[in-house]
Amino acid sequence: MSFAKLDDHLHKIEALEHALAILGADEATHMAVGGGEKRAEAMSTLAGIHHRQATAPEIADWIAAAEEETLNEEQQAALRELKRDYINHTCLPAEFVERQTIARMRSEQLWRDLRAKNDWAGFLPALEGVIALVREEAELRAGVLGLDPYDALMEQYDPGNRAADIAPVFDELKTFLKGFVPEALAVQEERLAKAPGRPLAGPYAIDRQRELGLAMMGAIGFDFTHGSLSVSHHPFCGGVPTDVRITTRYKTSDFLSALMGVLHETGHALYEQNLPKQWSHWPLGKARGMAMHESQSLFVEKQIGRNPAFWQWALPLVGQHLGETWSLEDILPHVHHVERGLIRVDADEVTYPLHVILRFELERDLVAGRLNAVDLPEAWDAKMRDYLSLSTIDNPADGPMQDVHWPGGAFGYFPSYTLGAMMAAQQWAALKKEHPSADDGLANGRFEPIADWRRQKIWSQASRHSTPELLERATGEKLDAAHFTAHLKARYGA
């Protein structure tokens, strides 16, 4: 049977994906600096082998034959998703994939060194090379998929996303936030004037912060028999569902920075660890795009981790691990702190979407050729001044060099972050309708009912449905940004 042949072949492809994922996670966390060149060569070679296996001509024949076979509902869904995945894989020749993989890896390795030195001029040639390859990829994909080049890139991260649909939503959100950020800051200033906050004094030993993070990960549901926590330049969730690698970065002066990173990445990890294991080797068994993935991480970080009820439960843990006693009134001004800042990953949930919208607009122009890498510092600075009244003109390390995405060639990814924030708020609203006592559960450390809802509605469904369908099935309605703006107004408004 052709379906059986596909099943066997996908097990082999999964093994290559496993190796690439673990090598990539190790490269970003534990690999010695001198190992970079050979690691890039090894991963480039494996990526080429993977691509050839994933684009083998016989797969098309097996798919066509399997469509004529008698399959159950799950098998039919698996075949549909494989067909979509195969078309996207066959857009690119193996030679291009190898060339692009090695360029991305060397660019990312260079970025880690030169960002710390604020050396834009030294990094620019590598970024220009990556962008040239991204434009080439976009054109190759667009020609096959019949999409706009930027849409063809977004399709790889979140199937169904289209810039023409996203841009108006982002424009509306941008308009709201440019007015709401000053309001939230004024409310915060008024509250602090009445009750000056207790500072995060530090120093907070990294080993104690790590133990605190591990305790919260375990309570929320992270399975340590299938995952681990490390340190990296940029927090991420990598590895594979049976061995999820999450990372954070620590500041000895502020335990919340690393802790929120841990909670965010734990949200990603919970999604991966709870995907249906029987379909792990099929595209059907993968997470449903990056917007949904971000909704899962932001759900944990924002809806749970910044919820006052959560901190009623969490504060004794803070005292246990860090040796400090905090009251809810003392910690919430830090947990809900709003501040215009340069760094996206450190941004609060009010200002964060403006960071994403800025990148979305710039990378659309980069892919289309309306903007070149050499002009990024000025273009970035202009938008940063407009959206957040800040300047990065003499500080590219905290401007266009701050994220790993562009050095690594990940264009079309950024919209998922803010789409995910909207979806997370909508999921929390739906969950609260079914479980009105969810906040009381958080205050008492009862996380399982929340996890059960997410497991049933999101995690177990994997890629069975499109992102819009999955969200509507889970929440009972199509994506509505009003849930997100209502959440912000309730938590940060007057």
Coordinates of C-alpha atoms in Angstrom, one line a residue, residues 96 111 132 142 177 192 255 260 285 303 322 372 384 411 430:
F96 CA 19.8 26.0 -2.7
W111 CA 26.0 37.8 14.8
A132 CA 19.8 37.9 -1.0
A142 CA 6.0 32.3 -4.9
L177 CA -1.4 51.2 21.0
L192 CA 3.4 54.5 41.9
F255 CA 15.0 37.5 38.6
M260 CA 9.3 35.2 32.3
G285 CA 1.4 15.5 14.1
Q303 CA -2.5 34.9 30.8
L322 CA 15.6 33.4 46.5
N372 CA 18.2 47.2 1.5
M384 CA 11.2 53.3 16.6
F411 CA 11.7 36.2 7.4
A430 CA -13.0 31.0 26.1

